[in-house]
Amino acid sequence: MSLQPKGLPEIPAQTVAVARAAFPRGTLAMRLRDRLAEVFVDEPFTAAFGRRGAPGLSPAVLSLVTVLQFTENLTGICP
């Protein structure tokens, strides 16, 4: 498995405009992504992946999904 560092995907401008119009103060998920985007990068993980093989899933995206699942209590972990 290999890793081609990409980071979080860009959000289309029209999607951003609609989301901001619908939620002027943002949502928890929007604020998390906006504020933590620089934390969720792939470069620190490149050494853990091989140079050849099928591309693996982005650790940055997987990390953000895990955080969002936790904030919505979708992890199955009960407090």
Short mmCIF file of the N, C-alpha and C atoms (twelve columns), coordinates in Angstrom:
data_MODEL
# 
_entry.id   MODEL 
# 
loop_
_atom_site.group_PDB 
_atom_site.id 
_atom_site.type_symbol 
_atom_site.label_atom_id 
_atom_site.label_alt_id 
_atom_site.label_comp_id 
_atom_site.label_asym_id 
_atom_site.label_seq_id 
_atom_site.Cartn_x 
_atom_site.Cartn_y 
_atom_site.Cartn_z 
_atom_site.pdbx_PDB_model_num 
ATOM 1   N N  . MET A 1  0.846   -1.159 0.000  1 
ATOM 2   C CA . MET A 1  0.000   0.000  0.000  1 
ATOM 3   C C  . MET A 1  0.902   1.235  0.000  1 
ATOM 4   N N  . SER A 2  0.526   2.223  -0.753 1 
ATOM 5   C CA . SER A 2  1.306   3.454  -0.822 1 
ATOM 6   C C  . SER A 2  0.441   4.634  -0.384 1 
ATOM 7   N N  . LEU A 3  1.082   5.774  -0.225 1 
ATOM 8   C CA . LEU A 3  0.362   6.983  0.156  1 
ATOM 9   C C  . LEU A 3  0.795   8.111  -0.745 1 
ATOM 10  N N  . GLN A 4  -0.168  8.745  -1.363 1 
ATOM 11  C CA . GLN A 4  0.097   9.941  -2.152 1 
ATOM 12  C C  . GLN A 4  -0.501  11.107 -1.381 1 
ATOM 13  N N  . PRO A 5  0.333   11.859 -0.632 1 
ATOM 14  C CA . PRO A 5  -0.182  12.910 0.254  1 
ATOM 15  C C  . PRO A 5  -1.052  13.917 -0.492 1 
ATOM 16  N N  . LYS A 6  -2.255  14.088 0.012  1 
ATOM 17  C CA . LYS A 6  -3.183  15.040 -0.585 1 
ATOM 18  C C  . LYS A 6  -3.782  15.970 0.450  1 
ATOM 19  N N  . GLY A 7  -3.898  15.521 1.683  1 
ATOM 20  C CA . GLY A 7  -4.589  16.321 2.681  1 
ATOM 21  C C  . GLY A 7  -6.091  16.262 2.475  1 
ATOM 22  N N  . LEU A 8  -6.772  17.194 3.071  1 
ATOM 23  C CA . LEU A 8  -8.225  17.223 2.929  1 
ATOM 24  C C  . LEU A 8  -8.602  17.764 1.562  1 
ATOM 25  N N  . PRO A 9  -9.620  17.189 0.944  1 
ATOM 26  C CA . PRO A 9  -10.020 17.683 -0.380 1 
ATOM 27  C C  . PRO A 9  -10.615 19.078 -0.305 1 
ATOM 28  N N  . GLU A 10 -10.469 19.818 -1.390 1 
ATOM 29  C CA . GLU A 10 -11.048 21.160 -1.479 1 
ATOM 30  C C  . GLU A 10 -12.569 21.049 -1.548 1 
ATOM 31  N N  . ILE A 11 -13.242 22.000 -0.944 1 
ATOM 32  C CA . ILE A 11 -14.696 22.047 -1.007 1 
ATOM 33  C C  . ILE A 11 -15.061 23.017 -2.126 1 
ATOM 34  N N  . PRO A 12 -15.939 22.591 -3.035 1 
ATOM 35  C CA . PRO A 12 -16.330 23.494 -4.123 1 
ATOM 36  C C  . PRO A 12 -16.897 24.808 -3.587 1 
ATOM 37  N N  . ALA A 13 -16.596 25.901 -4.276 1 
ATOM 38  C CA . ALA A 13 -17.003 27.236 -3.834 1 
ATOM 39  C C  . ALA A 13 -18.514 27.349 -3.674 1 
ATOM 40  N N  . GLN A 14 -19.270 26.740 -4.571 1 
ATOM 41  C CA . GLN A 14 -20.726 26.813 -4.482 1 
ATOM 42  C C  . GLN A 14 -21.227 26.076 -3.236 1 
ATOM 43  N N  . THR A 15 -20.601 24.977 -2.897 1 
ATOM 44  C CA . THR A 15 -20.975 24.236 -1.692 1 
ATOM 45  C C  . THR A 15 -20.706 25.080 -0.448 1 
ATOM 46  N N  . VAL A 16 -19.566 25.762 -0.426 1 
ATOM 47  C CA . VAL A 16 -19.232 26.639 0.698  1 
ATOM 48  C C  . VAL A 16 -20.255 27.754 0.815  1 
ATOM 49  N N  . ALA A 17 -20.616 28.360 -0.314 1 
ATOM 50  C CA . ALA A 17 -21.589 29.454 -0.299 1 
ATOM 51  C C  . ALA A 17 -22.942 28.996 0.225  1 
ATOM 52  N N  . VAL A 18 -23.411 27.843 -0.224 1 
ATOM 53  C CA . VAL A 18 -24.705 27.328 0.233  1 
ATOM 54  C C  . VAL A 18 -24.649 26.993 1.719  1 
ATOM 55  N N  . ALA A 19 -23.564 26.353 2.166  1 
ATOM 56  C CA . ALA A 19 -23.431 25.996 3.583  1 
ATOM 57  C C  . ALA A 19 -23.388 27.242 4.461  1 
ATOM 58  N N  . ARG A 20 -22.671 28.262 4.028  1 
ATOM 59  C CA . ARG A 20 -22.585 29.504 4.806  1 
ATOM 60  C C  . ARG A 20 -23.923 30.234 4.827  1 
ATOM 61  N N  . ALA A 21 -24.679 30.152 3.726  1 
ATOM 62  C CA . ALA A 21 -26.002 30.782 3.690  1 
ATOM 63  C C  . ALA A 21 -26.964 30.044 4.621  1 
ATOM 64  N N  . ALA A 22 -26.880 28.719 4.642  1 
ATOM 65  C CA . ALA A 22 -27.771 27.930 5.486  1 
ATOM 66  C C  . ALA A 22 -27.402 28.015 6.964  1 
ATOM 67  N N  . PHE A 23 -26.101 28.099 7.235  1 
ATOM 68  C CA . PHE A 23 -25.606 28.143 8.614  1 
ATOM 69  C C  . PHE A 23 -24.615 29.291 8.756  1 
ATOM 70  N N  . PRO A 24 -25.089 30.526 8.919  1 
ATOM 71  C CA . PRO A 24 -24.187 31.684 8.973  1 
ATOM 72  C C  . PRO A 24 -23.114 31.587 10.061 1 
ATOM 73  N N  . ARG A 25 -23.458 30.978 11.195 1 
ATOM 74  C CA . ARG A 25 -22.461 30.826 12.255 1 
ATOM 75  C C  . ARG A 25 -21.700 29.518 12.136 1 
ATOM 76  N N  . GLY A 26 -22.046 28.719 11.131 1 
ATOM 77  C CA . GLY A 26 -21.393 27.434 10.919 1 
ATOM 78  C C  . GLY A 26 -21.976 26.354 11.813 1 
ATOM 79  N N  . THR A 27 -21.562 25.136 11.556 1 
ATOM 80  C CA . THR A 27 -21.943 23.994 12.387 1 
ATOM 81  C C  . THR A 27 -20.678 23.487 13.062 1 
ATOM 82  N N  . LEU A 28 -20.837 22.575 13.982 1 
ATOM 83  C CA . LEU A 28 -19.666 22.016 14.655 1 
ATOM 84  C C  . LEU A 28 -18.723 21.369 13.640 1 
ATOM 85  N N  . ALA A 29 -19.277 20.610 12.711 1 
ATOM 86  C CA . ALA A 29 -18.440 19.956 11.705 1 
ATOM 87  C C  . ALA A 29 -17.710 20.977 10.832 1 
ATOM 88  N N  . MET A 30 -18.388 22.043 10.448 1 
ATOM 89  C CA . MET A 30 -17.750 23.079 9.623  1 
ATOM 90  C C  . MET A 30 -16.620 23.766 10.393 1 
ATOM 91  N N  . ARG A 31 -16.891 24.094 11.643 1 
ATOM 92  C CA . ARG A 31 -15.857 24.771 12.449 1 
ATOM 93  C C  . ARG A 31 -14.661 23.866 12.688 1 
ATOM 94  N N  . LEU A 32 -14.915 22.582 12.965 1 
ATOM 95  C CA . LEU A 32 -13.805 21.639 13.168 1 
ATOM 96  C C  . LEU A 32 -12.916 21.558 11.935 1 
ATOM 97  N N  . ARG A 33 -13.527 21.400 10.777 1 
ATOM 98  C CA . ARG A 33 -12.744 21.281 9.552  1 
ATOM 99  C C  . ARG A 33 -11.969 22.577 9.271  1 
ATOM 100 N N  . ASP A 34 -12.626 23.712 9.467  1 
ATOM 101 C CA . ASP A 34 -11.964 24.992 9.212  1 
ATOM 102 C C  . ASP A 34 -10.766 25.211 10.132 1 
ATOM 103 N N  . ARG A 35 -10.941 24.881 11.402 1 
ATOM 104 C CA . ARG A 35 -9.886  25.170 12.379 1 
ATOM 105 C C  . ARG A 35 -8.802  24.107 12.441 1 
ATOM 106 N N  . LEU A 36 -9.149  22.873 12.113 1 
ATOM 107 C CA . LEU A 36 -8.177  21.789 12.250 1 
ATOM 108 C C  . LEU A 36 -7.612  21.301 10.919 1 
ATOM 109 N N  . ALA A 37 -7.907  21.989 9.841  1 
ATOM 110 C CA . ALA A 37 -7.444  21.545 8.521  1 
ATOM 111 C C  . ALA A 37 -5.928  21.392 8.472  1 
ATOM 112 N N  . GLU A 38 -5.196  22.289 9.120  1 
ATOM 113 C CA . GLU A 38 -3.738  22.193 9.072  1 
ATOM 114 C C  . GLU A 38 -3.203  21.044 9.927  1 
ATOM 115 N N  . VAL A 39 -4.000  20.545 10.861 1 
ATOM 116 C CA . VAL A 39 -3.590  19.407 11.683 1 
ATOM 117 C C  . VAL A 39 -3.726  18.103 10.902 1 
ATOM 118 N N  . PHE A 40 -4.757  18.013 10.088 1 
ATOM 119 C CA . PHE A 40 -5.042  16.794 9.349  1 
ATOM 120 C C  . PHE A 40 -4.336  16.810 7.996  1 
ATOM 121 N N  . VAL A 41 -3.041  16.559 8.021  1 
ATOM 122 C CA . VAL A 41 -2.234  16.498 6.793  1 
ATOM 123 C C  . VAL A 41 -1.632  15.105 6.679  1 
ATOM 124 N N  . ASP A 42 -1.309  14.706 5.460  1 
ATOM 125 C CA . ASP A 42 -0.799  13.354 5.218  1 
ATOM 126 C C  . ASP A 42 0.718   13.227 5.359  1 
ATOM 127 N N  . GLU A 43 1.447   14.302 5.214  1 
ATOM 128 C CA . GLU A 43 2.903   14.222 5.157  1 
ATOM 129 C C  . GLU A 43 3.549   13.502 6.338  1 
ATOM 130 N N  . PRO A 44 3.107   13.700 7.581  1 
ATOM 131 C CA . PRO A 44 3.745   12.983 8.690  1 
ATOM 132 C C  . PRO A 44 3.595   11.457 8.614  1 
ATOM 133 N N  . PHE A 45 2.669   10.969 7.809  1 
ATOM 134 C CA . PHE A 45 2.395   9.542  7.730  1 
ATOM 135 C C  . PHE A 45 3.060   8.848  6.551  1 
ATOM 136 N N  . THR A 46 3.741   9.581  5.692  1 
ATOM 137 C CA . THR A 46 4.291   8.978  4.471  1 
ATOM 138 C C  . THR A 46 5.302   7.879  4.764  1 
ATOM 139 N N  . ALA A 47 6.064   7.990  5.839  1 
ATOM 140 C CA . ALA A 47 7.065   6.969  6.162  1 
ATOM 141 C C  . ALA A 47 6.420   5.640  6.556  1 
ATOM 142 N N  . ALA A 48 5.173   5.666  6.976  1 
ATOM 143 C CA . ALA A 48 4.488   4.442  7.390  1 
ATOM 144 C C  . ALA A 48 3.952   3.645  6.202  1 
ATOM 145 N N  . PHE A 49 4.020   4.212  5.014  1 
ATOM 146 C CA . PHE A 49 3.492   3.565  3.815  1 
ATOM 147 C C  . PHE A 49 4.629   3.204  2.878  1 
ATOM 148 N N  . GLY A 50 4.395   2.194  2.060  1 
ATOM 149 C CA . GLY A 50 5.372   1.808  1.054  1 
ATOM 150 C C  . GLY A 50 5.373   2.774  -0.125 1 
ATOM 151 N N  . ARG A 51 6.363   2.618  -0.985 1 
ATOM 152 C CA . ARG A 51 6.445   3.468  -2.172 1 
ATOM 153 C C  . ARG A 51 5.649   2.889  -3.338 1 
ATOM 154 N N  . ARG A 52 5.388   1.595  -3.275 1 
ATOM 155 C CA . ARG A 52 4.655   0.944  -4.362 1 
ATOM 156 C C  . ARG A 52 3.351   0.389  -3.835 1 
ATOM 157 N N  . GLY A 53 2.469   0.064  -4.747 1 
ATOM 158 C CA . GLY A 53 1.205   -0.548 -4.373 1 
ATOM 159 C C  . GLY A 53 0.039   0.399  -4.550 1 
ATOM 160 N N  . ALA A 54 -1.126  -0.149 -4.301 1 
ATOM 161 C CA . ALA A 54 -2.346  0.650  -4.423 1 
ATOM 162 C C  . ALA A 54 -2.345  1.759  -3.380 1 
ATOM 163 N N  . PRO A 55 -2.892  2.910  -3.720 1 
ATOM 164 C CA . PRO A 55 -2.928  4.002  -2.755 1 
ATOM 165 C C  . PRO A 55 -3.812  3.666  -1.554 1 
ATOM 166 N N  . GLY A 56 -3.324  3.970  -0.389 1 
ATOM 167 C CA . GLY A 56 -4.097  3.757  0.835  1 
ATOM 168 C C  . GLY A 56 -5.026  4.932  1.085  1 
ATOM 169 N N  . LEU A 57 -5.923  4.744  2.026  1 
ATOM 170 C CA . LEU A 57 -6.813  5.834  2.396  1 
ATOM 171 C C  . LEU A 57 -6.022  6.907  3.128  1 
ATOM 172 N N  . SER A 58 -6.407  8.137  2.944  1 
ATOM 173 C CA . SER A 58 -5.711  9.267  3.537  1 
ATOM 174 C C  . SER A 58 -5.858  9.263  5.058  1 
ATOM 175 N N  . PRO A 59 -4.740  9.244  5.803  1 
ATOM 176 C CA . PRO A 59 -4.826  9.335  7.262  1 
ATOM 177 C C  . PRO A 59 -5.481  10.640 7.709  1 
ATOM 178 N N  . ALA A 60 -5.296  11.707 6.946  1 
ATOM 179 C CA . ALA A 60 -5.902  12.994 7.300  1 
ATOM 180 C C  . ALA A 60 -7.425  12.900 7.260  1 
ATOM 181 N N  . VAL A 61 -7.959  12.331 6.210  1 
ATOM 182 C CA . VAL A 61 -9.407  12.205 6.081  1 
ATOM 183 C C  . VAL A 61 -9.948  11.226 7.123  1 
ATOM 184 N N  . LEU A 62 -9.258  10.107 7.322  1 
ATOM 185 C CA . LEU A 62 -9.700  9.137  8.324  1 
ATOM 186 C C  . LEU A 62 -9.695  9.743  9.725  1 
ATOM 187 N N  . SER A 63 -8.705  10.554 10.029 1 
ATOM 188 C CA . SER A 63 -8.631  11.208 11.337 1 
ATOM 189 C C  . SER A 63 -9.791  12.173 11.528 1 
ATOM 190 N N  . LEU A 64 -10.078 12.978 10.510 1 
ATOM 191 C CA . LEU A 64 -11.176 13.931 10.612 1 
ATOM 192 C C  . LEU A 64 -12.511 13.213 10.765 1 
ATOM 193 N N  . VAL A 65 -12.714 12.149 10.023 1 
ATOM 194 C CA . VAL A 65 -13.955 11.372 10.129 1 
ATOM 195 C C  . VAL A 65 -14.090 10.803 11.539 1 
ATOM 196 N N  . THR A 66 -13.006 10.302 12.105 1 
ATOM 197 C CA . THR A 66 -13.044 9.747  13.462 1 
ATOM 198 C C  . THR A 66 -13.424 10.813 14.479 1 
ATOM 199 N N  . VAL A 67 -12.851 12.006 14.362 1 
ATOM 200 C CA . VAL A 67 -13.176 13.104 15.277 1 
ATOM 201 C C  . VAL A 67 -14.641 13.495 15.131 1 
ATOM 202 N N  . LEU A 68 -15.121 13.605 13.894 1 
ATOM 203 C CA . LEU A 68 -16.517 13.983 13.677 1 
ATOM 204 C C  . LEU A 68 -17.470 12.910 14.211 1 
ATOM 205 N N  . GLN A 69 -17.131 11.635 14.034 1 
ATOM 206 C CA . GLN A 69 -17.962 10.563 14.584 1 
ATOM 207 C C  . GLN A 69 -18.019 10.652 16.105 1 
ATOM 208 N N  . PHE A 70 -16.884 10.936 16.736 1 
ATOM 209 C CA . PHE A 70 -16.847 11.054 18.179 1 
ATOM 210 C C  . PHE A 70 -17.702 12.219 18.657 1 
ATOM 211 N N  . THR A 71 -17.620 13.362 17.977 1 
ATOM 212 C CA . THR A 71 -18.391 14.544 18.415 1 
ATOM 213 C C  . THR A 71 -19.893 14.307 18.299 1 
ATOM 214 N N  . GLU A 72 -20.308 13.454 17.384 1 
ATOM 215 C CA . GLU A 72 -21.726 13.144 17.212 1 
ATOM 216 C C  . GLU A 72 -22.130 11.874 17.953 1 
ATOM 217 N N  . ASN A 73 -21.223 11.339 18.756 1 
ATOM 218 C CA . ASN A 73 -21.460 10.113 19.527 1 
ATOM 219 C C  . ASN A 73 -21.865 8.946  18.639 1 
ATOM 220 N N  . LEU A 74 -21.159 8.798  17.528 1 
ATOM 221 C CA . LEU A 74 -21.423 7.705  16.588 1 
ATOM 222 C C  . LEU A 74 -20.373 6.609  16.664 1 
ATOM 223 N N  . THR A 75 -19.498 6.660  17.657 1 
ATOM 224 C CA . THR A 75 -18.417 5.694  17.757 1 
ATOM 225 C C  . THR A 75 -18.816 4.417  18.466 1 
ATOM 226 N N  . GLY A 76 -19.935 4.433  19.136 1 
ATOM 227 C CA . GLY A 76 -20.346 3.250  19.901 1 
ATOM 228 C C  . GLY A 76 -19.758 3.254  21.298 1 
ATOM 229 N N  . ILE A 77 -18.963 4.283  21.625 1 
ATOM 230 C CA . ILE A 77 -18.384 4.399  22.956 1 
ATOM 231 C C  . ILE A 77 -19.348 5.212  23.810 1 
ATOM 232 N N  . CYS A 78 -19.828 4.617  24.867 1 
ATOM 233 C CA . CYS A 78 -20.763 5.321  25.746 1 
ATOM 234 C C  . CYS A 78 -19.979 5.989  26.859 1 
ATOM 235 N N  . PRO A 79 -20.315 7.238  27.166 1 
ATOM 236 C CA . PRO A 79 -19.610 7.927  28.266 1 
ATOM 237 C C  . PRO A 79 -19.930 7.358  29.617 1 
# 
